mmCIF file with all atom_site columns, C-alpha atoms in Angstrom:
data_model
loop_
_atom_site.group_PDB
_atom_site.id
_atom_site.type_symbol
_atom_site.label_atom_id
_atom_site.label_alt_id
_atom_site.label_comp_id
_atom_site.label_asym_id
_atom_site.label_entity_id
_atom_site.label_seq_id
_atom_site.pdbx_PDB_ins_code
_atom_site.Cartn_x
_atom_site.Cartn_y
_atom_site.Cartn_z
_atom_site.occupancy
_atom_site.B_iso_or_equiv
_atom_site.pdbx_formal_charge
_atom_site.auth_seq_id
_atom_site.auth_comp_id
_atom_site.auth_asym_id
_atom_site.auth_atom_id
_atom_site.pdbx_PDB_model_num
ATOM 1   C CA . VAL T 1 1   ? 118.877 40.419 -5.756  1.00 0.00 ? 1   VAL T CA 1
ATOM 2   C CA . ASP T 1 2   ? 118.308 36.718 -6.241  1.00 0.00 ? 2   ASP T CA 1
ATOM 3   C CA . ARG T 1 3   ? 116.483 35.210 -3.259  1.00 0.00 ? 3   ARG T CA 1
ATOM 4   C CA . GLU T 1 4   ? 118.687 32.100 -3.527  1.00 0.00 ? 4   GLU T CA 1
ATOM 5   C CA . GLY T 1 5   ? 121.607 34.129 -2.215  1.00 0.00 ? 5   GLY T CA 1
ATOM 6   C CA . LYS T 1 6   ? 123.335 35.308 -5.416  1.00 0.00 ? 6   LYS T CA 1
ATOM 7   C CA . SER T 1 7   ? 123.123 38.890 -4.208  1.00 0.00 ? 7   SER T CA 1
ATOM 8   C CA . GLY T 1 8   ? 126.732 40.057 -4.091  1.00 0.00 ? 8   GLY T CA 1
ATOM 9   C CA . ALA T 1 9   ? 126.992 41.223 -7.689  1.00 0.00 ? 9   ALA T CA 1
ATOM 10  C CA . LEU T 1 10  ? 123.734 43.168 -7.546  1.00 0.00 ? 10  LEU T CA 1
ATOM 11  C CA . LYS T 1 11  ? 124.566 44.783 -4.215  1.00 0.00 ? 11  LYS T CA 1
ATOM 12  C CA . GLU T 1 12  ? 127.850 45.925 -5.726  1.00 0.00 ? 12  GLU T CA 1
ATOM 13  C CA . ALA T 1 13  ? 125.992 47.311 -8.732  1.00 0.00 ? 13  ALA T CA 1
ATOM 14  C CA . ALA T 1 14  ? 123.494 49.114 -6.502  1.00 0.00 ? 14  ALA T CA 1
ATOM 15  C CA . ALA T 1 15  ? 126.330 51.042 -4.874  1.00 0.00 ? 15  ALA T CA 1
ATOM 16  C CA . LYS T 1 16  ? 127.522 52.361 -8.273  1.00 0.00 ? 16  LYS T CA 1
ATOM 17  C CA . GLU T 1 17  ? 125.948 54.147 -11.195 1.00 0.00 ? 17  GLU T CA 1
ATOM 18  C CA . ALA T 1 18  ? 123.387 52.322 -13.354 1.00 0.00 ? 18  ALA T CA 1
ATOM 19  C CA . GLU T 1 19  ? 124.749 48.927 -14.303 1.00 0.00 ? 19  GLU T CA 1
ATOM 20  C CA . THR T 1 20  ? 123.486 45.537 -15.408 1.00 0.00 ? 20  THR T CA 1
ATOM 21  C CA . LYS T 1 21  ? 124.514 42.139 -14.116 1.00 0.00 ? 21  LYS T CA 1
ATOM 22  C CA . ASN T 1 22  ? 123.742 38.667 -15.406 1.00 0.00 ? 22  ASN T CA 1
ATOM 23  C CA . LEU T 1 23  ? 123.669 35.995 -12.728 1.00 0.00 ? 23  LEU T CA 1
ATOM 24  C CA . PRO T 1 24  ? 123.960 32.335 -13.757 1.00 0.00 ? 24  PRO T CA 1
ATOM 25  C CA . GLY T 1 25  ? 120.867 30.327 -12.878 1.00 0.00 ? 25  GLY T CA 1
ATOM 26  C CA . VAL T 1 26  ? 118.598 33.291 -12.179 1.00 0.00 ? 26  VAL T CA 1
ATOM 27  C CA . SER T 1 27  ? 116.814 32.742 -15.507 1.00 0.00 ? 27  SER T CA 1
ATOM 28  C CA . VAL T 1 28  ? 115.288 29.510 -14.181 1.00 0.00 ? 28  VAL T CA 1
ATOM 29  C CA . SER T 1 29  ? 111.502 29.814 -13.804 1.00 0.00 ? 29  SER T CA 1
ATOM 30  C CA . GLY T 1 30  ? 110.339 30.049 -10.209 1.00 0.00 ? 30  GLY T CA 1
ATOM 31  C CA . ILE T 1 31  ? 113.448 31.694 -8.764  1.00 0.00 ? 31  ILE T CA 1
ATOM 32  C CA . GLY T 1 32  ? 112.597 34.713 -6.626  1.00 0.00 ? 32  GLY T CA 1
ATOM 33  C CA . TYR T 1 33  ? 114.297 38.079 -6.990  1.00 0.00 ? 33  TYR T CA 1
ATOM 34  C CA . GLU T 1 34  ? 113.900 41.761 -6.120  1.00 0.00 ? 34  GLU T CA 1
ATOM 35  C CA . PHE T 1 35  ? 115.556 45.020 -7.191  1.00 0.00 ? 35  PHE T CA 1
ATOM 36  C CA . LEU T 1 36  ? 118.025 46.905 -5.015  1.00 0.00 ? 36  LEU T CA 1
ATOM 37  C CA . LEU T 1 37  ? 118.201 50.690 -5.475  1.00 0.00 ? 37  LEU T CA 1
ATOM 38  C CA . ARG T 1 38  ? 120.513 53.268 -3.970  1.00 0.00 ? 38  ARG T CA 1
ATOM 39  C CA . PRO T 1 39  ? 119.046 56.622 -5.039  1.00 0.00 ? 39  PRO T CA 1
ATOM 40  C CA . SER T 1 40  ? 121.005 59.849 -4.717  1.00 0.00 ? 40  SER T CA 1
ATOM 41  C CA . TRP T 1 41  ? 118.176 61.244 -2.541  1.00 0.00 ? 41  TRP T CA 1
ATOM 42  C CA . ASN T 1 42  ? 116.099 59.029 -0.284  1.00 0.00 ? 42  ASN T CA 1
ATOM 43  C CA . ASP T 1 43  ? 113.255 60.439 1.807   1.00 0.00 ? 43  ASP T CA 1
ATOM 44  C CA . CYS T 1 44  ? 112.560 56.914 3.040   1.00 0.00 ? 44  CYS T CA 1
ATOM 45  C CA . PHE T 1 45  ? 115.940 56.411 4.685   1.00 0.00 ? 45  PHE T CA 1
ATOM 46  C CA . HIS T 1 46  ? 114.423 56.452 8.171   1.00 0.00 ? 46  HIS T CA 1
ATOM 47  C CA . ALA T 1 47  ? 112.015 53.664 7.207   1.00 0.00 ? 47  ALA T CA 1
ATOM 48  C CA . GLU T 1 48  ? 114.063 51.562 4.782   1.00 0.00 ? 48  GLU T CA 1
ATOM 49  C CA . GLY T 1 49  ? 117.749 52.448 5.085   1.00 0.00 ? 49  GLY T CA 1
ATOM 50  C CA . GLU T 1 50  ? 120.252 53.441 2.424   1.00 0.00 ? 50  GLU T CA 1
ATOM 51  C CA . ILE T 1 51  ? 119.468 50.688 -0.128  1.00 0.00 ? 51  ILE T CA 1
ATOM 52  C CA . LEU T 1 52  ? 115.829 50.280 -1.133  1.00 0.00 ? 52  LEU T CA 1
ATOM 53  C CA . THR T 1 53  ? 114.250 46.964 -2.139  1.00 0.00 ? 53  THR T CA 1
ATOM 54  C CA . ARG T 1 54  ? 111.700 47.252 -4.930  1.00 0.00 ? 54  ARG T CA 1
ATOM 55  C CA . ARG T 1 55  ? 109.625 45.086 -7.243  1.00 0.00 ? 55  ARG T CA 1
ATOM 56  C CA . ASP T 1 56  ? 110.320 44.575 -10.909 1.00 0.00 ? 56  ASP T CA 1
ATOM 57  C CA . PRO T 1 57  ? 107.707 46.773 -12.684 1.00 0.00 ? 57  PRO T CA 1
ATOM 58  C CA . MET T 1 58  ? 107.600 44.256 -15.552 1.00 0.00 ? 58  MET T CA 1
ATOM 59  C CA . ALA T 1 59  ? 107.436 41.071 -13.466 1.00 0.00 ? 59  ALA T CA 1
ATOM 60  C CA . LEU T 1 60  ? 104.951 38.412 -14.560 1.00 0.00 ? 60  LEU T CA 1
ATOM 61  C CA . SER T 1 61  ? 104.646 36.734 -11.152 1.00 0.00 ? 61  SER T CA 1
ATOM 62  C CA . CYS T 1 62  ? 105.028 38.150 -7.626  1.00 0.00 ? 62  CYS T CA 1
ATOM 63  C CA . ASP T 1 63  ? 104.569 37.375 -3.961  1.00 0.00 ? 63  ASP T CA 1
ATOM 64  C CA . PHE T 1 64  ? 101.553 39.418 -2.861  1.00 0.00 ? 64  PHE T CA 1
ATOM 65  C CA . ASP T 1 65  ? 102.918 40.398 0.562   1.00 0.00 ? 65  ASP T CA 1
ATOM 66  C CA . SER T 1 66  ? 106.500 41.365 -0.307  1.00 0.00 ? 66  SER T CA 1
ATOM 67  C CA . ASN T 1 67  ? 108.735 42.776 -3.060  1.00 0.00 ? 67  ASN T CA 1
ATOM 68  C CA . ILE T 1 68  ? 109.771 39.312 -4.206  1.00 0.00 ? 68  ILE T CA 1
ATOM 69  C CA . CYS T 1 69  ? 109.107 38.598 -7.886  1.00 0.00 ? 69  CYS T CA 1
ATOM 70  C CA . PHE T 1 70  ? 109.473 35.250 -9.621  1.00 0.00 ? 70  PHE T CA 1
ATOM 71  C CA . VAL T 1 71  ? 111.152 34.462 -12.911 1.00 0.00 ? 71  VAL T CA 1
ATOM 72  C CA . HIS T 1 72  ? 108.542 33.158 -15.357 1.00 0.00 ? 72  HIS T CA 1
ATOM 73  C CA . ASP T 1 73  ? 109.047 31.877 -18.896 1.00 0.00 ? 73  ASP T CA 1
ATOM 74  C CA . PRO T 1 74  ? 105.863 32.733 -20.844 1.00 0.00 ? 74  PRO T CA 1
ATOM 75  C CA . GLU T 1 75  ? 106.880 30.409 -23.684 1.00 0.00 ? 75  GLU T CA 1
ATOM 76  C CA . ALA T 1 76  ? 107.204 27.273 -21.531 1.00 0.00 ? 76  ALA T CA 1
ATOM 77  C CA . PHE T 1 77  ? 103.495 26.482 -21.174 1.00 0.00 ? 77  PHE T CA 1
ATOM 78  C CA . ASP T 1 78  ? 102.229 23.750 -23.492 1.00 0.00 ? 78  ASP T CA 1
ATOM 79  C CA . TRP T 1 79  ? 99.052  24.991 -25.167 1.00 0.00 ? 79  TRP T CA 1
ATOM 80  C CA . GLU T 1 80  ? 98.959  21.791 -27.241 1.00 0.00 ? 80  GLU T CA 1
ATOM 81  C CA . LYS T 1 81  ? 96.300  22.238 -29.940 1.00 0.00 ? 81  LYS T CA 1
ATOM 82  C CA . ASP T 1 82  ? 94.454  25.050 -28.187 1.00 0.00 ? 82  ASP T CA 1
ATOM 83  C CA . GLU T 1 83  ? 92.138  26.999 -30.489 1.00 0.00 ? 83  GLU T CA 1
ATOM 84  C CA . VAL T 1 84  ? 90.311  30.219 -29.618 1.00 0.00 ? 84  VAL T CA 1
ATOM 85  C CA . PRO T 1 85  ? 86.547  29.825 -30.191 1.00 0.00 ? 85  PRO T CA 1
ATOM 86  C CA . LEU T 1 86  ? 85.417  32.350 -32.790 1.00 0.00 ? 86  LEU T CA 1
ATOM 87  C CA . VAL T 1 87  ? 82.037  33.417 -31.427 1.00 0.00 ? 87  VAL T CA 1
ATOM 88  C CA . GLY T 1 88  ? 80.083  35.855 -33.583 1.00 0.00 ? 88  GLY T CA 1
ATOM 89  C CA . HIS T 1 89  ? 78.626  38.994 -31.991 1.00 0.00 ? 89  HIS T CA 1
ATOM 90  C CA . SER T 1 90  ? 75.067  37.732 -32.478 1.00 0.00 ? 90  SER T CA 1
ATOM 91  C CA . GLU T 1 91  ? 75.997  34.526 -30.628 1.00 0.00 ? 91  GLU T CA 1
ATOM 92  C CA . LEU T 1 92  ? 77.763  36.111 -27.662 1.00 0.00 ? 92  LEU T CA 1
ATOM 93  C CA . ASN T 1 93  ? 76.173  35.211 -24.340 1.00 0.00 ? 93  ASN T CA 1
ATOM 94  C CA . VAL T 1 94  ? 78.657  36.488 -21.767 1.00 0.00 ? 94  VAL T CA 1
ATOM 95  C CA . TYR T 1 95  ? 79.116  35.214 -18.209 1.00 0.00 ? 95  TYR T CA 1
ATOM 96  C CA . GLU T 1 96  ? 80.933  37.855 -16.123 1.00 0.00 ? 96  GLU T CA 1
ATOM 97  C CA . LEU T 1 97  ? 83.173  36.044 -13.671 1.00 0.00 ? 97  LEU T CA 1
ATOM 98  C CA . HIS T 1 98  ? 85.020  37.161 -10.538 1.00 0.00 ? 98  HIS T CA 1
ATOM 99  C CA . VAL T 1 99  ? 87.561  34.411 -9.945  1.00 0.00 ? 99  VAL T CA 1
ATOM 100 C CA . GLY T 1 100 ? 87.684  34.747 -6.160  1.00 0.00 ? 100 GLY T CA 1
ATOM 101 C CA . SER T 1 101 ? 83.903  34.535 -5.758  1.00 0.00 ? 101 SER T CA 1
ATOM 102 C CA . PHE T 1 102 ? 83.366  31.852 -8.395  1.00 0.00 ? 102 PHE T CA 1
ATOM 103 C CA . SER T 1 103 ? 86.092  29.490 -7.305  1.00 0.00 ? 103 SER T CA 1
ATOM 104 C CA . GLY T 1 104 ? 84.753  27.577 -4.359  1.00 0.00 ? 104 GLY T CA 1
ATOM 105 C CA . ARG T 1 105 ? 83.692  29.450 -1.243  1.00 0.00 ? 105 ARG T CA 1
ATOM 106 C CA . GLY T 1 106 ? 81.496  27.205 0.866   1.00 0.00 ? 106 GLY T CA 1
ATOM 107 C CA . ASP T 1 107 ? 81.512  24.138 -1.376  1.00 0.00 ? 107 ASP T CA 1
ATOM 108 C CA . GLY T 1 108 ? 84.391  22.239 0.196   1.00 0.00 ? 108 GLY T CA 1
ATOM 109 C CA . LEU T 1 109 ? 87.157  23.426 -2.146  1.00 0.00 ? 109 LEU T CA 1
ATOM 110 C CA . PRO T 1 110 ? 90.369  25.050 -0.793  1.00 0.00 ? 110 PRO T CA 1
ATOM 111 C CA . ASP T 1 111 ? 90.463  28.739 0.148   1.00 0.00 ? 111 ASP T CA 1
ATOM 112 C CA . PRO T 1 112 ? 90.582  30.695 -3.147  1.00 0.00 ? 112 PRO T CA 1
ATOM 113 C CA . ASN T 1 113 ? 93.009  33.218 -1.604  1.00 0.00 ? 113 ASN T CA 1
ATOM 114 C CA . GLY T 1 114 ? 95.464  30.445 -0.818  1.00 0.00 ? 114 GLY T CA 1
ATOM 115 C CA . GLY T 1 115 ? 96.645  30.127 -4.411  1.00 0.00 ? 115 GLY T CA 1
ATOM 116 C CA . ASN T 1 116 ? 93.839  27.793 -5.515  1.00 0.00 ? 116 ASN T CA 1
ATOM 117 C CA . ALA T 1 117 ? 91.338  30.141 -7.135  1.00 0.00 ? 117 ALA T CA 1
ATOM 118 C CA . PHE T 1 118 ? 92.277  29.627 -10.797 1.00 0.00 ? 118 PHE T CA 1
ATOM 119 C CA . ALA T 1 119 ? 92.374  25.845 -10.318 1.00 0.00 ? 119 ALA T CA 1
ATOM 120 C CA . ASN T 1 120 ? 89.028  25.860 -8.478  1.00 0.00 ? 120 ASN T CA 1
ATOM 121 C CA . ALA T 1 121 ? 87.424  28.017 -11.163 1.00 0.00 ? 121 ALA T CA 1
ATOM 122 C CA . THR T 1 122 ? 88.717  25.696 -13.878 1.00 0.00 ? 122 THR T CA 1
ATOM 123 C CA . SER T 1 123 ? 86.904  22.795 -12.244 1.00 0.00 ? 123 SER T CA 1
ATOM 124 C CA . HIS T 1 124 ? 83.602  24.736 -12.487 1.00 0.00 ? 124 HIS T CA 1
ATOM 125 C CA . LEU T 1 125 ? 83.753  25.652 -16.179 1.00 0.00 ? 125 LEU T CA 1
ATOM 126 C CA . GLU T 1 126 ? 81.398  22.890 -17.311 1.00 0.00 ? 126 GLU T CA 1
ATOM 127 C CA . HIS T 1 127 ? 78.705  24.600 -15.205 1.00 0.00 ? 127 HIS T CA 1
ATOM 128 C CA . VAL T 1 128 ? 79.088  27.803 -17.244 1.00 0.00 ? 128 VAL T CA 1
ATOM 129 C CA . LYS T 1 129 ? 78.915  25.826 -20.484 1.00 0.00 ? 129 LYS T CA 1
ATOM 130 C CA . ASP T 1 130 ? 75.814  23.916 -19.334 1.00 0.00 ? 130 ASP T CA 1
ATOM 131 C CA . LEU T 1 131 ? 74.019  27.200 -18.615 1.00 0.00 ? 131 LEU T CA 1
ATOM 132 C CA . GLY T 1 132 ? 74.288  28.090 -22.292 1.00 0.00 ? 132 GLY T CA 1
ATOM 133 C CA . PHE T 1 133 ? 76.960  30.791 -22.170 1.00 0.00 ? 133 PHE T CA 1
ATOM 134 C CA . THR T 1 134 ? 79.380  31.154 -25.066 1.00 0.00 ? 134 THR T CA 1
ATOM 135 C CA . ALA T 1 135 ? 81.967  33.480 -23.486 1.00 0.00 ? 135 ALA T CA 1
ATOM 136 C CA . ILE T 1 136 ? 83.435  34.352 -20.112 1.00 0.00 ? 136 ILE T CA 1
ATOM 137 C CA . GLU T 1 137 ? 84.332  37.930 -19.216 1.00 0.00 ? 137 GLU T CA 1
ATOM 138 C CA . MET T 1 138 ? 86.981  37.830 -16.488 1.00 0.00 ? 138 MET T CA 1
ATOM 139 C CA . MET T 1 139 ? 86.928  40.625 -13.963 1.00 0.00 ? 139 MET T CA 1
ATOM 140 C CA . PRO T 1 140 ? 90.535  41.841 -13.528 1.00 0.00 ? 140 PRO T CA 1
ATOM 141 C CA . VAL T 1 141 ? 93.086  39.132 -12.772 1.00 0.00 ? 141 VAL T CA 1
ATOM 142 C CA . GLN T 1 142 ? 96.223  41.279 -12.721 1.00 0.00 ? 142 GLN T CA 1
ATOM 143 C CA . GLU T 1 143 ? 97.568  41.865 -9.206  1.00 0.00 ? 143 GLU T CA 1
ATOM 144 C CA . PHE T 1 144 ? 95.362  44.288 -7.280  1.00 0.00 ? 144 PHE T CA 1
ATOM 145 C CA . GLY T 1 145 ? 94.577  45.738 -3.877  1.00 0.00 ? 145 GLY T CA 1
ATOM 146 C CA . GLY T 1 146 ? 91.066  45.437 -2.461  1.00 0.00 ? 146 GLY T CA 1
ATOM 147 C CA . GLN T 1 147 ? 88.611  42.713 -3.482  1.00 0.00 ? 147 GLN T CA 1
ATOM 148 C CA . TRP T 1 148 ? 87.332  43.173 -7.022  1.00 0.00 ? 148 TRP T CA 1
ATOM 149 C CA . GLY T 1 149 ? 90.414  43.858 -9.127  1.00 0.00 ? 149 GLY T CA 1
ATOM 150 C CA . TYR T 1 150 ? 89.789  47.478 -10.017 1.00 0.00 ? 150 TYR T CA 1
ATOM 151 C CA . ASN T 1 151 ? 92.728  48.845 -7.981  1.00 0.00 ? 151 ASN T CA 1
ATOM 152 C CA . PRO T 1 152 ? 95.720  47.353 -9.843  1.00 0.00 ? 152 PRO T CA 1
ATOM 153 C CA . ARG T 1 153 ? 99.144  47.119 -8.229  1.00 0.00 ? 153 ARG T CA 1
ATOM 154 C CA . LEU T 1 154 ? 101.205 45.481 -10.976 1.00 0.00 ? 154 LEU T CA 1
ATOM 155 C CA . LEU T 1 155 ? 99.769  45.440 -14.485 1.00 0.00 ? 155 LEU T CA 1
ATOM 156 C CA . THR T 1 156 ? 101.939 42.677 -15.968 1.00 0.00 ? 156 THR T CA 1
ATOM 157 C CA . ALA T 1 157 ? 101.562 40.146 -13.123 1.00 0.00 ? 157 ALA T CA 1
ATOM 158 C CA . ILE T 1 158 ? 98.538  38.022 -12.315 1.00 0.00 ? 158 ILE T CA 1
ATOM 159 C CA . HIS T 1 159 ? 96.993  38.125 -8.820  1.00 0.00 ? 159 HIS T CA 1
ATOM 160 C CA . GLY T 1 160 ? 99.334  35.826 -6.899  1.00 0.00 ? 160 GLY T CA 1
ATOM 161 C CA . LYS T 1 161 ? 96.796  35.049 -4.181  1.00 0.00 ? 161 LYS T CA 1
ATOM 162 C CA . TRP T 1 162 ? 94.771  33.193 -6.811  1.00 0.00 ? 162 TRP T CA 1
ATOM 163 C CA . GLY T 1 163 ? 97.545  31.101 -8.322  1.00 0.00 ? 163 GLY T CA 1
ATOM 164 C CA . SER T 1 164 ? 100.334 31.110 -10.896 1.00 0.00 ? 164 SER T CA 1
ATOM 165 C CA . PRO T 1 165 ? 100.433 32.343 -14.497 1.00 0.00 ? 165 PRO T CA 1
ATOM 166 C CA . ASP T 1 166 ? 100.282 28.714 -15.643 1.00 0.00 ? 166 ASP T CA 1
ATOM 167 C CA . ASP T 1 167 ? 97.161  28.135 -13.497 1.00 0.00 ? 167 ASP T CA 1
ATOM 168 C CA . LEU T 1 168 ? 95.458  30.969 -15.394 1.00 0.00 ? 168 LEU T CA 1
ATOM 169 C CA . LYS T 1 169 ? 96.613  29.536 -18.729 1.00 0.00 ? 169 LYS T CA 1
ATOM 170 C CA . ARG T 1 170 ? 95.125  26.166 -17.771 1.00 0.00 ? 170 ARG T CA 1
ATOM 171 C CA . PHE T 1 171 ? 91.825  27.959 -17.043 1.00 0.00 ? 171 PHE T CA 1
ATOM 172 C CA . VAL T 1 172 ? 91.838  29.578 -20.496 1.00 0.00 ? 172 VAL T CA 1
ATOM 173 C CA . LYS T 1 173 ? 92.856  26.331 -22.193 1.00 0.00 ? 173 LYS T CA 1
ATOM 174 C CA . LYS T 1 174 ? 90.003  24.435 -20.507 1.00 0.00 ? 174 LYS T CA 1
ATOM 175 C CA . ALA T 1 175 ? 87.484  27.153 -21.397 1.00 0.00 ? 175 ALA T CA 1
ATOM 176 C CA . HIS T 1 176 ? 88.548  27.034 -25.034 1.00 0.00 ? 176 HIS T CA 1
ATOM 177 C CA . SER T 1 177 ? 88.213  23.238 -25.078 1.00 0.00 ? 177 SER T CA 1
ATOM 178 C CA . LEU T 1 178 ? 84.571  23.712 -24.010 1.00 0.00 ? 178 LEU T CA 1
ATOM 179 C CA . GLY T 1 179 ? 83.939  26.237 -26.769 1.00 0.00 ? 179 GLY T CA 1
ATOM 180 C CA . LEU T 1 180 ? 83.985  29.224 -24.399 1.00 0.00 ? 180 LEU T CA 1
ATOM 181 C CA . ALA T 1 181 ? 85.706  32.426 -25.499 1.00 0.00 ? 181 ALA T CA 1
ATOM 182 C CA . VAL T 1 182 ? 87.572  34.302 -22.743 1.00 0.00 ? 182 VAL T CA 1
ATOM 183 C CA . ILE T 1 183 ? 87.523  38.107 -22.444 1.00 0.00 ? 183 ILE T CA 1
ATOM 184 C CA . PHE T 1 184 ? 89.724  39.950 -19.916 1.00 0.00 ? 184 PHE T CA 1
ATOM 185 C CA . ASP T 1 185 ? 88.881  43.226 -18.210 1.00 0.00 ? 185 ASP T CA 1
ATOM 186 C CA . LEU T 1 186 ? 91.949  45.464 -17.959 1.00 0.00 ? 186 LEU T CA 1
ATOM 187 C CA . VAL T 1 187 ? 92.072  48.437 -15.579 1.00 0.00 ? 187 VAL T CA 1
ATOM 188 C CA . LEU T 1 188 ? 94.777  51.051 -16.154 1.00 0.00 ? 188 LEU T CA 1
ATOM 189 C CA . ASN T 1 189 ? 93.724  53.791 -13.760 1.00 0.00 ? 189 ASN T CA 1
ATOM 190 C CA . HIS T 1 190 ? 93.395  54.437 -9.990  1.00 0.00 ? 190 HIS T CA 1
ATOM 191 C CA . GLY T 1 191 ? 96.218  52.089 -8.982  1.00 0.00 ? 191 GLY T CA 1
ATOM 192 C CA . SER T 1 192 ? 96.506  50.771 -5.443  1.00 0.00 ? 192 SER T CA 1
ATOM 193 C CA . SER T 1 193 ? 99.273  52.149 -3.196  1.00 0.00 ? 193 SER T CA 1
ATOM 194 C CA . LYS T 1 194 ? 98.692  49.608 -0.417  1.00 0.00 ? 194 LYS T CA 1
ATOM 195 C CA . LEU T 1 195 ? 101.768 47.360 0.008   1.00 0.00 ? 195 LEU T CA 1
ATOM 196 C CA . ASN T 1 196 ? 102.954 48.605 -3.369  1.00 0.00 ? 196 ASN T CA 1
ATOM 197 C CA . SER T 1 197 ? 106.620 49.593 -3.466  1.00 0.00 ? 197 SER T CA 1
ATOM 198 C CA . LEU T 1 198 ? 106.209 50.891 -7.023  1.00 0.00 ? 198 LEU T CA 1
ATOM 199 C CA . TRP T 1 199 ? 104.172 53.750 -5.540  1.00 0.00 ? 199 TRP T CA 1
ATOM 200 C CA . ASN T 1 200 ? 107.414 55.188 -4.188  1.00 0.00 ? 200 ASN T CA 1
ATOM 201 C CA . TRP T 1 201 ? 109.947 53.606 -6.515  1.00 0.00 ? 201 TRP T CA 1
ATOM 202 C CA . ASP T 1 202 ? 112.991 55.833 -5.958  1.00 0.00 ? 202 ASP T CA 1
ATOM 203 C CA . GLY T 1 203 ? 112.432 56.767 -2.308  1.00 0.00 ? 203 GLY T CA 1
ATOM 204 C CA . TYR T 1 204 ? 111.466 60.364 -3.121  1.00 0.00 ? 204 TYR T CA 1
ATOM 205 C CA . GLY T 1 205 ? 108.474 61.721 -1.216  1.00 0.00 ? 205 GLY T CA 1
ATOM 206 C CA . PRO T 1 206 ? 108.488 62.022 2.582   1.00 0.00 ? 206 PRO T CA 1
ATOM 207 C CA . ASN T 1 207 ? 104.755 61.288 2.833   1.00 0.00 ? 207 ASN T CA 1
ATOM 208 C CA . ASN T 1 208 ? 104.952 57.982 0.941   1.00 0.00 ? 208 ASN T CA 1
ATOM 209 C CA . CYS T 1 209 ? 107.490 56.057 3.009   1.00 0.00 ? 209 CYS T CA 1
ATOM 210 C CA . GLU T 1 210 ? 105.403 54.222 5.586   1.00 0.00 ? 210 GLU T CA 1
#
């Protein structure tokens, strides 16, 4: 359901068998949406009602505290003449970086959990370069529960509390311009169930509905 109000067609589809609907304007980047499901069996009826709202499992951008996802065009970002630094193994000097910790606590910059972390971290990259490092290893930046990124909630979306997909791309672009390679940690196991509607996608499971 499109959060701009174009929900009628999808609500109608949710009441039928599997069906697809194309809604004009919903392809515009930044528009919020969520899935509506009406499963044949719903253990969560007492908590959620007949029609369930769920996240898009393949969303690239999401609101951390709800099921709302945002349309994002991955081809729209202008990388200009970005080039990946080719650092040989014998020249690798890796700085392991946790974006939330690195991005400005206590030095007068905005709260990193207010959507500013990637931008704050970008402004500090010269410091990493000046220390003599040749690569940055990013602790997980996909959406996660907890603090460190090792309890993923949505593997294809970046951590919305830290900023947008384009904010992360600007970080990578700046790092490359300084000659810093960027390596990403990716965690595929022990996913987080906290505030994660994908944990109980179809409403089945009476112990997973709260």
